[in-house]
Structure formats: structure tokens, C-alpha cells
Short mmCIF file of C-alpha atoms (C1' of nucleotides) in Angstrom, two decimals:
data_model
loop_
_atom_site.label_atom_id
_atom_site.label_comp_id
_atom_site.label_asym_id
_atom_site.label_seq_id
_atom_site.Cartn_x
_atom_site.Cartn_y
_atom_site.Cartn_z
CA MET A 1400 84.16 142.01 104.02
CA VAL A 1401 83.75 140.73 100.49
CA ASP A 1402 86.05 138.41 98.57
CA LYS A 1403 86.17 139.32 94.90
CA THR A 1404 88.20 136.24 94.00
CA SER A 1405 85.92 133.64 95.59
CA GLY A 1406 83.78 133.17 92.51
CA VAL A 1407 80.65 133.97 94.50
CA PRO A 1408 79.05 137.10 93.01
CA VAL A 1409 79.84 140.13 95.15
CA HIS A 1410 76.22 141.24 95.42
CA ARG A 1411 75.30 137.85 96.87
CA GLN A 1412 78.07 138.18 99.43
CA VAL A 1413 76.76 141.60 100.42
CA ALA A 1414 73.20 140.26 100.64
CA ALA A 1415 74.36 137.32 102.76
CA ASP A 1416 76.31 139.64 105.07
CA LEU A 1417 73.34 141.93 105.59
CA ARG A 1418 70.97 138.97 106.04
CA GLU A 1419 73.24 137.55 108.72
CA ARG A 1420 73.44 140.85 110.58
CA ILE A 1421 69.67 141.10 110.48
CA THR A 1422 69.02 137.57 111.75
CA ALA A 1423 71.73 138.06 114.36
CA GLY A 1424 69.78 141.04 115.65
CA GLU A 1425 72.38 143.66 114.77
CA TYR A 1426 69.57 145.36 112.88
CA ALA A 1427 66.20 144.84 114.54
CA PRO A 1428 62.79 144.92 112.83
CA GLY A 1429 62.03 148.51 111.84
CA ASP A 1430 65.69 149.59 112.05
CA LYS A 1431 67.24 151.63 109.28
CA LEU A 1432 70.15 150.06 107.42
CA PRO A 1433 73.12 152.21 106.34
CA SER A 1434 72.48 154.25 103.19
CA GLU A 1435 73.45 152.82 99.81
CA ARG A 1436 76.22 155.38 99.49
CA ALA A 1437 77.56 154.42 102.90
CA MET A 1438 77.57 150.75 101.89
CA ILE A 1439 79.56 151.64 98.76
CA GLU A 1440 82.36 152.73 101.13
CA THR A 1441 81.89 149.83 103.56
CA TYR A 1442 82.02 147.08 100.97
CA GLY A 1443 84.14 148.86 98.37
CA VAL A 1444 81.81 148.14 95.46
CA SER A 1445 79.70 150.14 93.04
CA ARG A 1446 76.23 151.37 93.78
CA LEU A 1447 74.56 148.91 91.39
CA THR A 1448 76.15 146.01 93.25
CA ILE A 1449 74.72 147.31 96.51
CA ARG A 1450 71.33 147.79 94.91
CA GLU A 1451 71.38 144.23 93.54
CA ALA A 1452 72.07 142.95 97.05
CA LEU A 1453 69.16 144.98 98.42
CA SER A 1454 66.95 143.74 95.59
CA ILE A 1455 67.59 140.16 96.72
CA LEU A 1456 66.62 141.00 100.29
CA ARG A 1457 63.52 142.85 99.10
CA ALA A 1458 62.42 139.84 97.05
CA GLU A 1459 62.87 137.66 100.14
CA GLY A 1460 60.68 140.03 102.13
CA VAL A 1461 63.55 140.76 104.53
CA VAL A 1462 63.81 144.52 103.97
CA VAL A 1463 61.64 147.30 102.59
CA THR A 1464 62.94 150.42 100.88
CA GLU A 1465 61.29 153.81 101.24
CA HIS A 1466 62.10 156.49 98.72
CA GLY A 1467 63.88 159.43 100.32
CA ARG A 1468 63.93 157.75 103.74
CA GLY A 1469 66.11 154.67 103.63
CA VAL A 1470 66.18 150.89 103.78
CA PHE A 1471 64.49 149.25 106.75
CA VAL A 1472 64.26 145.77 108.24
CA ARG A 1473 60.70 144.66 107.54
CA PRO A 1474 58.65 144.74 110.73
CA PRO A 1475 56.43 141.68 111.21
CA ALA A 1476 52.76 142.20 110.24
CA SER A 1477 50.05 141.26 112.69
CA ILE A 1478 48.65 137.91 111.68
CA GLN A 1479 44.94 137.28 111.48
CA ARG A 1480 43.92 133.69 111.98
CA LEU A 1481 40.92 132.33 110.11
CA SER A 1482 39.27 129.06 111.03
CA ARG A 1483 36.38 127.34 109.34
CA SER A 1484 34.03 127.82 112.28
CA ARG A 1485 33.38 131.32 110.88
CA LEU A 1486 31.14 129.64 108.30
CA SER A 1487 28.72 128.14 110.84
CA ARG A 1488 25.01 128.81 110.67
CA ALA A 1489 25.15 130.19 114.21
CA ALA A 1490 27.54 132.93 113.07
CA ARG A 1491 25.34 133.67 110.07
CA ALA A 1492 22.26 134.16 112.23
CA GLU A 1493 23.83 137.10 114.02
CA ASN A 1494 25.96 138.64 111.33
CA LYS A 1495 26.09 139.32 107.64
CA GLY A 1496 28.64 136.74 106.58
CA ALA A 1497 32.08 135.37 107.29
CA PHE A 1498 34.00 138.61 106.89
CA LEU A 1499 31.78 140.57 109.28
CA ALA A 1500 32.00 137.70 111.75
CA ASP A 1501 35.80 137.94 111.61
CA ALA A 1502 35.59 141.67 112.19
CA ALA A 1503 33.46 141.18 115.27
CA ALA A 1504 35.87 138.58 116.63
CA GLN A 1505 39.07 140.49 115.88
CA GLY A 1506 37.89 143.98 116.67
CA PHE A 1507 38.43 145.91 113.47
CA THR A 1508 36.00 148.10 111.57
CA PRO A 1509 34.98 146.30 108.40
CA SER A 1510 33.79 147.77 105.14
CA SER A 1511 33.41 146.34 101.69
CA SER A 1512 32.39 147.27 98.20
CA VAL A 1513 30.59 144.88 95.90
CA ARG A 1514 30.01 144.80 92.18
CA VAL A 1515 27.51 142.35 90.75
CA ARG A 1516 27.56 141.17 87.16
CA PHE A 1517 26.48 138.23 85.03
CA GLU A 1518 28.71 136.36 82.61
CA PRO A 1519 29.17 133.02 80.91
CA ALA A 1520 31.10 130.46 82.95
CA ASP A 1521 34.68 129.78 81.89
CA GLU A 1522 36.22 126.32 81.85
CA ARG A 1523 37.40 126.43 85.45
CA ALA A 1524 34.18 127.82 86.93
CA ALA A 1525 32.12 125.29 84.99
CA GLY A 1526 34.26 122.46 86.34
CA HIS A 1527 33.86 123.52 89.97
CA LEU A 1528 30.15 124.32 89.62
CA GLY A 1529 29.20 121.23 87.63
CA ILE A 1530 27.74 123.23 84.75
CA GLN A 1531 28.62 123.74 81.09
CA PRO A 1532 31.12 126.40 79.95
CA GLY A 1533 29.05 129.31 78.70
CA ASP A 1534 26.20 128.78 81.16
CA GLU A 1535 25.26 132.04 82.85
CA VAL A 1536 26.72 132.69 86.31
CA THR A 1537 26.10 135.47 88.81
CA VAL A 1538 29.42 137.08 89.77
CA ARG A 1539 29.87 139.03 93.00
CA ASP A 1540 33.18 140.90 93.03
CA ARG A 1541 34.12 142.05 96.53
CA VAL A 1542 36.85 144.21 98.01
CA MET A 1543 37.04 143.92 101.80
CA ARG A 1544 38.63 146.48 104.06
CA ALA A 1545 39.65 146.48 107.71
CA ASP A 1546 39.90 149.96 109.20
CA GLY A 1547 39.96 151.33 105.64
CA LEU A 1548 42.81 149.10 104.46
CA VAL A 1549 42.15 146.55 101.73
CA VAL A 1550 42.79 143.13 103.24
CA GLN A 1551 40.98 140.70 101.02
CA LEU A 1552 39.67 140.28 97.47
CA ALA A 1553 36.90 137.80 96.72
CA VAL A 1554 35.07 136.81 93.55
CA SER A 1555 32.02 134.64 94.11
CA ARG A 1556 30.29 132.79 91.26
CA LEU A 1557 26.93 130.99 91.37
CA PRO A 1558 24.91 129.37 88.59
CA ARG A 1559 22.26 131.96 87.83
CA THR A 1560 19.55 129.32 88.13
CA PHE A 1561 20.10 129.49 91.91
CA THR A 1562 20.13 133.28 92.25
CA ARG A 1563 17.30 134.49 90.01
CA GLY A 1564 14.75 136.38 92.05
CA THR A 1565 16.91 136.44 95.19
CA ALA A 1566 18.85 139.24 96.89
CA ILE A 1567 22.06 137.48 95.77
CA GLU A 1568 21.68 139.45 92.53
CA GLU A 1569 21.53 142.70 94.54
CA VAL A 1570 24.51 144.59 95.96
CA ASP A 1571 23.16 144.06 99.48
CA THR A 1572 22.35 140.40 100.03
CA GLY A 1573 20.73 141.11 103.39
CA PRO A 1574 21.32 139.55 106.83
CA GLY A 1575 23.44 136.39 106.82
CA GLY A 1576 24.75 136.99 103.31
CA ALA A 1577 24.40 134.89 100.17
CA TYR A 1578 24.51 131.56 102.01
CA ALA A 1579 21.46 132.55 104.08
CA ARG A 1580 19.56 133.45 100.88
CA LEU A 1581 20.47 130.11 99.31
CA GLU A 1582 19.14 128.20 102.30
CA GLU A 1583 15.92 130.25 102.29
CA ALA A 1584 15.44 129.23 98.68
CA GLY A 1585 15.60 125.57 99.76
CA HIS A 1586 19.25 124.96 98.91
CA THR A 1587 20.49 123.73 102.28
CA ILE A 1588 24.28 123.64 102.35
CA GLY A 1589 25.68 120.17 102.93
CA HIS A 1590 29.42 120.64 102.90
CA TYR A 1591 32.27 122.95 101.96
CA ALA A 1592 35.60 122.35 100.24
CA GLU A 1593 38.50 124.80 100.26
CA HIS A 1594 41.44 124.59 97.86
CA VAL A 1595 44.45 126.52 99.16
CA GLY A 1596 47.46 127.64 97.14
CA SER A 1597 49.94 130.49 96.94
CA ARG A 1598 51.65 132.59 94.28
CA MET A 1599 53.11 136.04 93.68
CA PRO A 1600 50.48 138.74 93.17
CA THR A 1601 49.64 140.27 89.81
CA PRO A 1602 50.49 143.98 89.61
CA GLU A 1603 46.78 144.76 90.06
CA GLU A 1604 46.55 142.65 93.22
CA ALA A 1605 49.79 144.10 94.57
CA SER A 1606 48.47 147.65 94.31
CA ALA A 1607 44.96 146.81 95.54
CA LEU A 1608 46.31 144.98 98.60
CA GLN A 1609 49.20 147.42 99.01
CA LEU A 1610 51.66 144.54 98.99
CA GLY A 1611 55.36 145.25 99.25
CA GLN A 1612 57.92 143.34 97.21
CA GLY A 1613 58.50 139.83 98.48
CA ILE A 1614 55.00 139.24 99.84
CA PRO A 1615 53.04 136.42 98.18
CA VAL A 1616 49.27 135.99 98.22
CA ILE A 1617 47.33 133.03 99.55
CA THR A 1618 44.59 131.89 97.20
CA VAL A 1619 41.55 130.09 98.57
CA THR A 1620 38.85 128.65 96.35
CA ARG A 1621 35.86 127.66 98.43
CA VAL A 1622 33.09 125.56 96.93
CA ALA A 1623 29.79 125.21 98.81
CA TYR A 1624 27.71 122.10 98.05
CA ARG A 1625 24.05 121.36 98.61
CA GLU A 1626 23.15 118.32 100.74
CA ASP A 1627 22.71 116.24 97.58
CA GLY A 1628 26.21 117.17 96.41
CA THR A 1629 25.24 119.80 93.83
CA PRO A 1630 27.77 122.68 93.77
CA LEU A 1631 26.07 125.97 94.69
CA GLU A 1632 28.86 128.54 94.84
CA MET A 1633 32.52 128.98 94.05
CA ASN A 1634 34.39 131.75 95.89
CA ASP A 1635 37.93 132.77 94.83
CA MET A 1636 39.66 134.66 97.61
CA VAL A 1637 43.03 136.40 97.52
CA LEU A 1638 44.70 137.18 100.85
CA PRO A 1639 48.01 138.94 101.60
CA ALA A 1640 50.28 136.21 102.95
CA ASP A 1641 51.89 138.43 105.59
CA ARG A 1642 48.57 139.12 107.29
CA TYR A 1643 46.72 135.80 107.21
CA GLU A 1644 47.02 132.29 108.52
CA LEU A 1645 44.33 129.68 107.84
CA THR A 1646 43.45 126.99 110.35
CA TYR A 1647 41.62 123.74 109.63
CA GLU A 1648 40.65 121.17 112.23
CA TRP A 1649 39.13 117.74 111.90
CA ALA A 1650 38.62 114.56 113.88
CA ALA A 1651 40.95 111.63 113.28
CA GLU A 1652 39.55 109.02 110.90
CA MET B 1480 56.85 151.38 72.16
CA VAL B 1481 57.94 153.23 75.29
CA ASP B 1482 57.17 156.80 76.26
CA LYS B 1483 60.11 158.40 78.05
CA THR B 1484 58.15 161.54 78.91
CA SER B 1485 55.17 159.83 80.57
CA GLY B 1486 56.70 159.79 84.03
CA VAL B 1487 56.24 156.03 84.25
CA PRO B 1488 59.67 154.41 84.60
CA VAL B 1489 60.78 152.95 81.29
CA HIS B 1490 61.62 149.54 82.77
CA ARG B 1491 58.05 149.27 84.07
CA GLN B 1492 56.70 150.09 80.64
CA VAL B 1493 58.88 147.39 79.11
CA ALA B 1494 57.77 144.89 81.77
CA ALA B 1495 54.11 145.79 81.18
CA ASP B 1496 54.53 145.42 77.42
CA LEU B 1497 56.14 141.99 77.73
CA ARG B 1498 53.57 140.90 80.32
CA GLU B 1499 50.74 141.87 77.96
CA ARG B 1500 52.26 139.99 75.06
CA ILE B 1501 52.63 136.92 77.25
CA THR B 1502 49.06 136.99 78.58
CA ALA B 1503 47.80 137.69 75.06
CA GLY B 1504 49.47 134.48 73.96
CA GLU B 1505 52.03 136.10 71.66
CA TYR B 1506 54.60 134.21 73.70
CA ALA B 1507 53.27 130.86 74.92
CA PRO B 1508 54.47 128.96 78.00
CA GLY B 1509 57.94 127.60 77.31
CA ASP B 1510 58.56 130.06 74.46
CA LYS B 1511 61.83 131.95 74.26
CA LEU B 1512 61.63 135.73 74.47
CA PRO B 1513 63.91 137.93 72.31
CA SER B 1514 67.43 138.25 73.68
CA GLU B 1515 68.30 141.19 75.95
CA ARG B 1516 70.46 142.69 73.23
CA ALA B 1517 67.61 142.40 70.74
CA MET B 1518 65.29 144.18 73.18
CA ILE B 1519 67.83 147.01 73.51
CA GLU B 1520 67.20 147.71 69.82
CA THR B 1521 63.44 147.13 69.99
CA TYR B 1522 62.79 149.46 72.90
CA GLY B 1523 65.72 151.82 72.39
CA VAL B 1524 66.95 151.64 75.99
CA SER B 1525 70.06 150.45 77.78
CA ARG B 1526 70.69 146.89 78.81
CA LEU B 1527 70.22 147.58 82.53
CA THR B 1528 66.74 148.93 81.81
CA ILE B 1529 65.85 145.72 79.98
CA ARG B 1530 67.28 143.63 82.78
CA GLU B 1531 65.27 145.57 85.37
CA ALA B 1532 62.12 144.84 83.38
CA LEU B 1533 62.99 141.13 83.25
CA SER B 1534 63.76 141.19 86.96
CA ILE B 1535 60.20 142.37 87.65
CA LEU B 1536 58.75 139.55 85.56
CA ARG B 1537 61.04 137.01 87.25
CA ALA B 1538 59.90 138.16 90.68
CA GLU B 1539 56.29 137.74 89.55
CA GLY B 1540 57.04 134.21 88.43
CA VAL B 1541 56.10 135.08 84.84
CA VAL B 1542 59.44 134.27 83.18
CA VAL B 1543 62.54 132.26 83.98
CA THR B 1544 66.03 133.07 82.74
CA GLU B 1545 68.56 130.41 81.84
CA HIS B 1546 72.19 131.38 81.63
CA GLY B 1547 73.53 130.99 78.11
CA ARG B 1548 70.14 129.94 76.73
CA GLY B 1549 67.69 132.80 77.01
CA VAL B 1550 64.57 134.08 78.74
CA PHE B 1551 61.52 131.83 78.69
CA VAL B 1552 57.85 132.10 79.61
CA ARG B 1553 57.49 129.97 82.72
CA PRO B 1554 55.71 126.73 81.89
CA PRO B 1555 53.05 125.75 84.43
CA ALA B 1556 54.16 123.12 86.95
CA SER B 1557 52.06 120.05 87.49
CA ILE B 1558 50.03 120.55 90.62
CA GLN B 1559 49.76 117.89 93.27
CA ARG B 1560 46.60 118.04 95.33
CA LEU B 1561 46.73 117.02 98.97
CA SER B 1562 43.59 116.33 100.96
CA ARG B 1563 43.27 115.40 104.58
CA SER B 1564 41.99 111.90 103.83
CA ARG B 1565 45.63 110.89 103.39
CA LEU B 1566 45.88 110.94 107.19
CA SER B 1567 43.23 108.27 107.75
CA ARG B 1568 43.98 105.10 109.71
CA ALA B 1569 42.94 103.05 106.69
CA ALA B 1570 45.76 104.61 104.64
CA ARG B 1571 48.20 104.03 107.48
CA ALA B 1572 47.36 100.34 107.66
CA GLU B 1573 48.64 99.75 104.14
CA ASN B 1574 51.41 102.23 103.84
CA LYS B 1575 54.14 103.89 105.78
CA GLY B 1576 52.67 107.35 106.24
CA ALA B 1577 51.04 110.24 104.44
CA PHE B 1578 53.85 110.90 101.97
CA LEU B 1579 54.06 107.29 100.79
CA ALA B 1580 50.28 107.20 100.49
CA ASP B 1581 50.45 110.26 98.22
CA ALA B 1582 53.11 108.57 96.13
CA ALA B 1583 50.95 105.49 95.65
CA ALA B 1584 47.98 107.64 94.64
CA GLN B 1585 49.87 109.95 92.30
CA GLY B 1586 52.23 107.46 90.75
CA PHE B 1587 55.67 108.83 91.55
CA THR B 1588 58.65 107.06 93.10
CA PRO B 1589 59.10 108.39 96.61
CA SER B 1590 62.25 108.54 98.68
CA SER B 1591 63.16 110.41 101.81
CA SER B 1592 66.01 110.98 104.17
CA VAL B 1593 65.52 111.46 107.89
CA ARG B 1594 67.71 112.82 110.64
CA VAL B 1595 66.64 112.31 114.23
CA ARG B 1596 67.84 114.50 117.06
CA PHE B 1597 66.81 115.67 120.51
CA GLU B 1598 66.68 119.26 121.64
CA PRO B 1599 65.02 121.60 124.11
CA ALA B 1600 61.68 123.03 122.93
CA ASP B 1601 61.68 126.65 121.84
CA GLU B 1602 58.89 129.09 122.66
CA ARG B 1603 56.79 128.25 119.63
CA ALA B 1604 57.10 124.46 119.89
CA ALA B 1605 56.29 124.59 123.59
CA GLY B 1606 53.17 126.62 122.85
CA HIS B 1607 51.85 124.17 120.28
CA LEU B 1608 52.81 121.08 122.29
CA GLY B 1609 51.54 122.31 125.64
CA ILE B 1610 54.91 121.86 127.34
CA GLN B 1611 57.49 124.18 128.90
CA PRO B 1612 60.22 125.87 126.84
CA GLY B 1613 63.37 123.83 127.42
CA ASP B 1614 61.55 120.50 127.81
CA GLU B 1615 63.16 117.82 125.67
CA VAL B 1616 61.58 117.11 122.29
CA THR B 1617 62.33 114.44 119.68
CA VAL B 1618 62.96 116.10 116.32
CA ARG B 1619 62.58 114.25 113.04
CA ASP B 1620 63.97 116.26 110.14
CA ARG B 1621 62.78 114.94 106.80
CA VAL B 1622 63.57 115.69 103.17
CA MET B 1623 61.07 114.09 100.80
CA ARG B 1624 61.72 113.38 97.14
CA ALA B 1625 59.52 112.42 94.21
CA ASP B 1626 61.43 110.72 91.40
CA GLY B 1627 64.65 112.06 92.94
CA LEU B 1628 63.47 115.70 93.13
CA VAL B 1629 63.08 117.35 96.52
CA VAL B 1630 59.41 118.27 96.85
CA GLN B 1631 58.84 118.74 100.55
CA LEU B 1632 60.66 119.56 103.79
CA ALA B 1633 59.19 118.52 107.12
CA VAL B 1634 60.32 118.92 110.72
CA SER B 1635 58.34 116.91 113.23
CA ARG B 1636 58.59 117.54 116.97
CA LEU B 1637 57.17 115.37 119.77
CA PRO B 1638 57.61 115.65 123.54
CA ARG B 1639 60.21 113.00 124.31
CA THR B 1640 57.99 111.55 127.03
CA PHE B 1641 55.85 110.10 124.22
CA THR B 1642 58.68 108.69 122.10
CA ARG B 1643 61.06 107.07 124.61
CA GLY B 1644 61.40 103.37 123.89
CA THR B 1645 59.52 103.58 120.57
CA ALA B 1646 60.71 103.38 116.96
CA ILE B 1647 59.89 107.09 116.64
CA GLU B 1648 63.41 107.71 117.97
CA GLU B 1649 64.82 105.52 115.18
CA VAL B 1650 65.41 106.60 111.58
CA ASP B 1651 62.93 103.96 110.39
CA THR B 1652 59.68 104.27 112.31
CA GLY B 1653 58.27 101.09 110.76
CA PRO B 1654 54.95 100.41 109.01
CA GLY B 1655 52.38 103.18 109.32
CA GLY B 1656 54.93 105.77 110.49
CA ALA B 1657 55.13 107.71 113.72
CA TYR B 1658 51.35 108.04 114.14
CA ALA B 1659 50.97 104.24 114.13
CA ARG B 1660 53.67 103.96 116.85
CA LEU B 1661 51.92 106.57 118.97
CA GLU B 1662 48.63 104.69 118.78
CA GLU B 1663 50.36 101.40 119.67
CA ALA B 1664 51.70 103.12 122.77
CA GLY B 1665 48.14 103.95 123.77
CA HIS B 1666 48.06 107.51 122.48
CA THR B 1667 45.02 107.30 120.20
CA ILE B 1668 44.82 110.35 117.98
CA GLY B 1669 41.65 112.36 118.49
CA HIS B 1670 41.96 115.24 116.07
CA TYR B 1671 44.29 117.22 113.86
CA ALA B 1672 44.73 120.94 113.26
CA GLU B 1673 46.62 122.45 110.34
CA HIS B 1674 47.79 126.06 110.22
CA VAL B 1675 48.49 127.20 106.66
CA GLY B 1676 50.51 130.25 105.61
CA SER B 1677 52.84 131.38 102.85
CA ARG B 1678 56.06 133.36 102.48
CA MET B 1679 59.12 133.66 100.28
CA PRO B 1680 61.68 130.90 100.84
CA THR B 1681 64.92 131.36 102.72
CA PRO B 1682 68.01 130.89 100.50
CA GLU B 1683 68.47 127.42 102.04
CA GLU B 1684 64.90 126.40 101.22
CA ALA B 1685 65.16 127.84 97.72
CA SER B 1686 68.20 125.71 96.92
CA ALA B 1687 66.89 122.57 98.64
CA LEU B 1688 63.56 122.77 96.82
CA GLN B 1689 65.18 124.06 93.61
CA LEU B 1690 62.81 127.02 93.58
CA GLY B 1691 63.13 129.61 90.86
CA GLN B 1692 62.73 133.30 91.57
CA GLY B 1693 59.15 134.34 92.15
CA ILE B 1694 57.97 131.05 93.67
CA PRO B 1695 56.77 131.24 97.30
CA VAL B 1696 56.51 128.35 99.73
CA ILE B 1697 53.39 127.14 101.50
CA THR B 1698 53.95 126.48 105.19
CA VAL B 1699 51.79 123.97 107.00
CA THR B 1700 52.03 123.35 110.72
CA ARG B 1701 50.08 120.26 111.65
CA VAL B 1702 49.36 119.45 115.29
CA ALA B 1703 48.04 115.99 116.20
CA TYR B 1704 46.06 115.74 119.45
CA ARG B 1705 45.22 112.76 121.63
CA GLU B 1706 41.54 112.01 122.30
CA ASP B 1707 41.78 113.89 125.59
CA GLY B 1708 43.12 116.98 123.82
CA THR B 1709 46.80 116.57 124.75
CA PRO B 1710 49.07 117.67 121.85
CA LEU B 1711 51.20 114.76 120.66
CA GLU B 1712 53.10 116.06 117.65
CA MET B 1713 53.83 119.26 115.76
CA ASN B 1714 54.90 118.94 112.12
CA ASP B 1715 56.26 121.95 110.21
CA MET B 1716 56.07 121.36 106.47
CA VAL B 1717 57.43 123.54 103.68
CA LEU B 1718 56.01 123.00 100.18
CA PRO B 1719 56.89 124.68 96.87
CA ALA B 1720 53.82 126.76 96.01
CA ASP B 1721 53.97 126.00 92.28
CA ARG B 1722 53.63 122.27 92.83
CA TYR B 1723 51.07 121.93 95.63
CA GLU B 1724 47.46 122.72 96.35
CA LEU B 1725 45.85 121.77 99.66
CA THR B 1726 42.23 120.72 99.91
CA TYR B 1727 40.10 120.71 103.05
CA GLU B 1728 36.51 119.51 103.22
CA TRP B 1729 33.98 119.60 106.02
CA ALA B 1730 30.26 119.27 106.61
CA ALA B 1731 28.19 122.42 107.06
CA GLU B 1732 27.59 123.31 110.70
"C1'" DT C 301 68.86 172.18 101.46
"C1'" DA C 302 71.09 167.85 102.36
"C1'" DG C 303 70.45 163.13 102.20
"C1'" DT C 304 67.96 159.33 100.60
"C1'" DG C 305 66.45 155.86 97.16
"C1'" DG C 306 64.89 155.53 91.91
"C1'" DT C 307 66.16 155.59 87.16
"C1'" DC C 308 69.20 155.39 83.32
"C1'" DT C 309 73.46 155.36 80.22
"C1'" DA C 310 77.67 153.24 77.87
"C1'" DG C 311 80.72 150.11 78.19
"C1'" DA C 312 83.43 146.06 79.78
"C1'" DC C 313 84.41 141.29 80.84
"C1'" DC C 314 82.87 136.66 82.47
"C1'" DA C 315 80.31 132.06 82.38
"C1'" DC C 316 77.36 129.11 80.18
"C1'" DT C 317 74.98 126.79 76.05
"C1'" DG C 318 74.77 124.68 71.80
"C1'" DA C 319 75.96 124.19 66.96
"C1'" DC D 613 82.74 129.50 68.00
"C1'" DA D 614 78.82 132.88 68.29
"C1'" DG D 615 75.15 134.09 71.14
"C1'" DT D 616 73.15 134.20 75.54
"C1'" DG D 617 72.48 135.86 80.30
"C1'" DG D 618 75.42 137.29 84.74
"C1'" DT D 619 78.31 140.64 86.94
"C1'" DC D 620 80.35 145.04 87.64
"C1'" DT D 621 82.06 149.98 87.07
"C1'" DA D 622 81.70 155.21 87.06
"C1'" DG D 623 78.92 158.57 86.56
"C1'" DA D 624 74.67 161.34 85.94
"C1'" DC D 625 70.18 163.25 87.01
"C1'" DC D 626 65.57 162.82 89.17
"C1'" DA D 627 62.00 162.39 93.01
"C1'" DC D 628 61.01 162.12 97.60
"C1'" DT D 629 61.70 163.07 102.76
"C1'" DA D 630 62.80 165.69 106.55
"C1'" DC D 631 64.77 169.40 108.71
#
DNA sequence: TAGTGGTCTAGACCACTGA
DNA sequence: CAGTGGTCTAGACCACTAC
């Protein structure tokens, strides 16, 4: 089963063997693997070696361990697909923003909590918003839930010059959300840009999004621009990578 | 330094302490952390406990370990930004495809190896390409390098009915790449769609892309459609998440 | 209560790096 | 060569799950 003279670390051999059996279908998604103590017998190695092998598979997102229950092949999460059409004015007219529009389309019960605060812009925010570091920005910190489960974190920043006296500085921005309030104030949105990346979550994000080991987050920074090109809003979103796929479409040329 | 009666696992406390010192700037990017044996003294715990703490930070992408040298704060990688304009016909006219256009813009020396093969479409490919599973597709398997380093993997699939008799079935597709050959054959491209996700790399991807622990990959599936809506090509790309950011822009409405 | 994974110790030897 | 991280053992006790 394992070759201790091959030079390849034994725990890697065990991990490779288990990975093969899983991809071959010997253990299906959701199935329980043998217990660690059973694997000690099977492979003839110490418990730590087994646990190192399982640690590799956890980091790859292949298995999940549950204390007191066992080790299981990770079942695939249901993927939600997001496309940019959710930002259309037509959707805004009927709903309260992009997230509620998604909920209506995908059939889950949405909820969200918002905290509003004001702070000086940092280097990065100033760069995206075309203002000076230290200029005051309105910050809307949102946690979005689907059927009670946290599925998305979003931090929106706007130069305060655009939000003073509007409902954007309130917890409830009203029908159509912040973008609708901006347009009412004469700031018609001209175009959007989204910057997409990925990384491992911070411990705070991992617990907020209830992420298991081996699940990255997708980061999306959306910047909304006025028709004259002035940046109006920067929105930093963090999505669990096992539950989201983003779709972008555009005409050739 | 650590509280063994708090109920919080000691290795998590050590990881949290190191993480704090790193974010506080006590250890800057590229700095060497104390050796494992030094930390045994500092924290008064066994070596395994220290190594478990470091394993957490490695999985988060916060530190990298180098055998025989030490543990280092991960230095930030230089980010390459990709925007959809690289797919314009204007860029194609002067270059050999999107990757070479990027190279010209960003100033690195590109190289790539291609393998061409033919195989029956699987379920997923058939779905994206609007054909039947089992129908023959032309597969172009590409490894792209910047200054000798592998930076991108791409697998392109086209229904063979569109590629027969064209240079798309050759290793060298000629000036402008496969898209230029398609248009010459009368298949004018109408629009593109890109589906973006993220996950941890497979062991094969991790070694090909020389990914350290704690670095996810960004997956991009691009589908090119003819003006009448017929899918022409599906391109599965795998990018190291620490070196790429994708940008999409579009007009409001 | 039995079985599971989670945490931790003390010690050993190996492989790699750099002076 | 000394110092570093990588691998592995044998054993112990704890915390959680499920019957």
C-alpha cells in the first residue's frame, strides 16, 4: 500500500491513495472514509502520518472532517450564478437592489444587516474613488443571508459629498437601493467596472461565511461611475468560492 | 504568551499571536520568523504544536516555509490585470492572440507549448458548445509561460466541424490565433461569455503553476459565440490567484 | 458507553541551506 | 559544519457524536 523506501513521504502516498479512491468513485460524495485508527492498521503507519494525509486532502477541499463523526468526502455545494444583468435599472425599479433581485430569481429568502459609518478614505479607496486619502467617505457594511445562512459580505464606500442628505446615510436606503438614490440626486450611472480576484479567507471571514478548510473566497470590487466618468461608489464583496460563479457577457469588438 | 487553561487550542493561540505580529508590521513581508525550535522556548510548547500553528498560517497564505532556510512572511506577488479589451479584433490584427497581446502590454517574454488532440465531447463541453456528448471536438491544450515561469493553463475545445481544414488543428494557428482562423472561415464572432470561479488547485496544477500552499486558482471558462448565437469555442483557463486580477467593464443598462 | 476526531508531548532521524 | 524545516513514532488525554 505504501512504500517506505521510495523517498516519497508516506503521508503523501496515503493522501494520493485516498484521493485516487475518491476520484475513482470508491468513496462517493458524502461517504464516510475509514476511521483514522482503521487507517493506521490499513497503511501500517502512525496516527500523525494519517492525520497529515487527511490535512492535505482537507486543504484541497476534497474531504471534510467532523469531530466525533468521521471523515467525509466533501459533497458539492449548489452553485449560484451571478450575471451583470442583475444591476439593470429595470431590476432596480421592482426590487431593492442586486441581492434582493438574485433572491427573487433563485428562490431563497434573503435577509441582511447593515451598519453605516463614516471614515477617512484609505489609499486604496481614494485611488478607486478619485479622491484624496483622508477625504470623508460613507461606509455601508453589509452581511447578506440566504435562508438565514451568511452567503456574502459587502463593504460599500462613497465620497460623502454624494451621500449627504440622502437615504444612503440611513440603514434603509429605500426602494431600489443606493444606486436609485444616487440617480435621484442627479448622479446618473454611466458604467460599471468589476475587479475579480481570489484568496484564502481571513479567520474572521471563514467564521462569518462558515467556510470549511480548503474553500477560498472570490473577491469582487465593483466601481460605479457617473456618465462623465466620475467614480461614485466602490463596493468590496467577498463570496464563498464553493457557492458562487460569476458570469460576464459582452459583444465582440 | 499562551493560556493553556482557556480552552482555546494552544496551536491556534500561537497562530493568532504570529498573525497579529505580522499584520502589526513586527514582521514585514519577506522577513524571517524565529525558528521552530526558538518558538518552542518562546511559547513553552512542543514542536508539533508550533508546526500546527505554522500549518494554519501556510494554509491562509500568510507565511511560506523553505526547507533548510526558515519561515518567511509571504511577500506580495505582482498582480497582472486582465481586461476584456485584450480580445478585440484590433489586438488580433497585430498579434497572435490574447496572451501575446498581454505580454506586449505588460513587458514580459512570453512562450507557450501546445498539444492538439481530438476527443469525444463530455457532458459539460457538449452543454456549453450546443452539441451532443460524444461528438468530436478539437482540443488545444496550452501551457503559457512568462519569462520561463508557467503562469496560465488553458484547454480550448471546438466542435471539429468548425476546425477541419483550418490551422486550428495545427500546433501553430498562425497570426491572430484561432479566433482569426474562425473568422476567415466565415464564423464571425458575435459575443463572448466568461464564467469565473475559484477553488484550490489539484496537485498537478499546483506543481505546474508552482503554487505554494494557501494559494487558490481562478477558473475562467470563456465561450465564444457566432453572430447567430451558435457556440464556437469553449476555453477553460486556470490562473494562479496571487498573480491575476480580472477586470470587466460595461455600460449601465 | 464506545467510537470518532482534536490536541499535545518527547524524542528521533532525515534533507536541505549556507557559511 | 551548524541550523533549519520535513518526516515519523508511540502514547496519552480530551471533546464530541450517537446509540
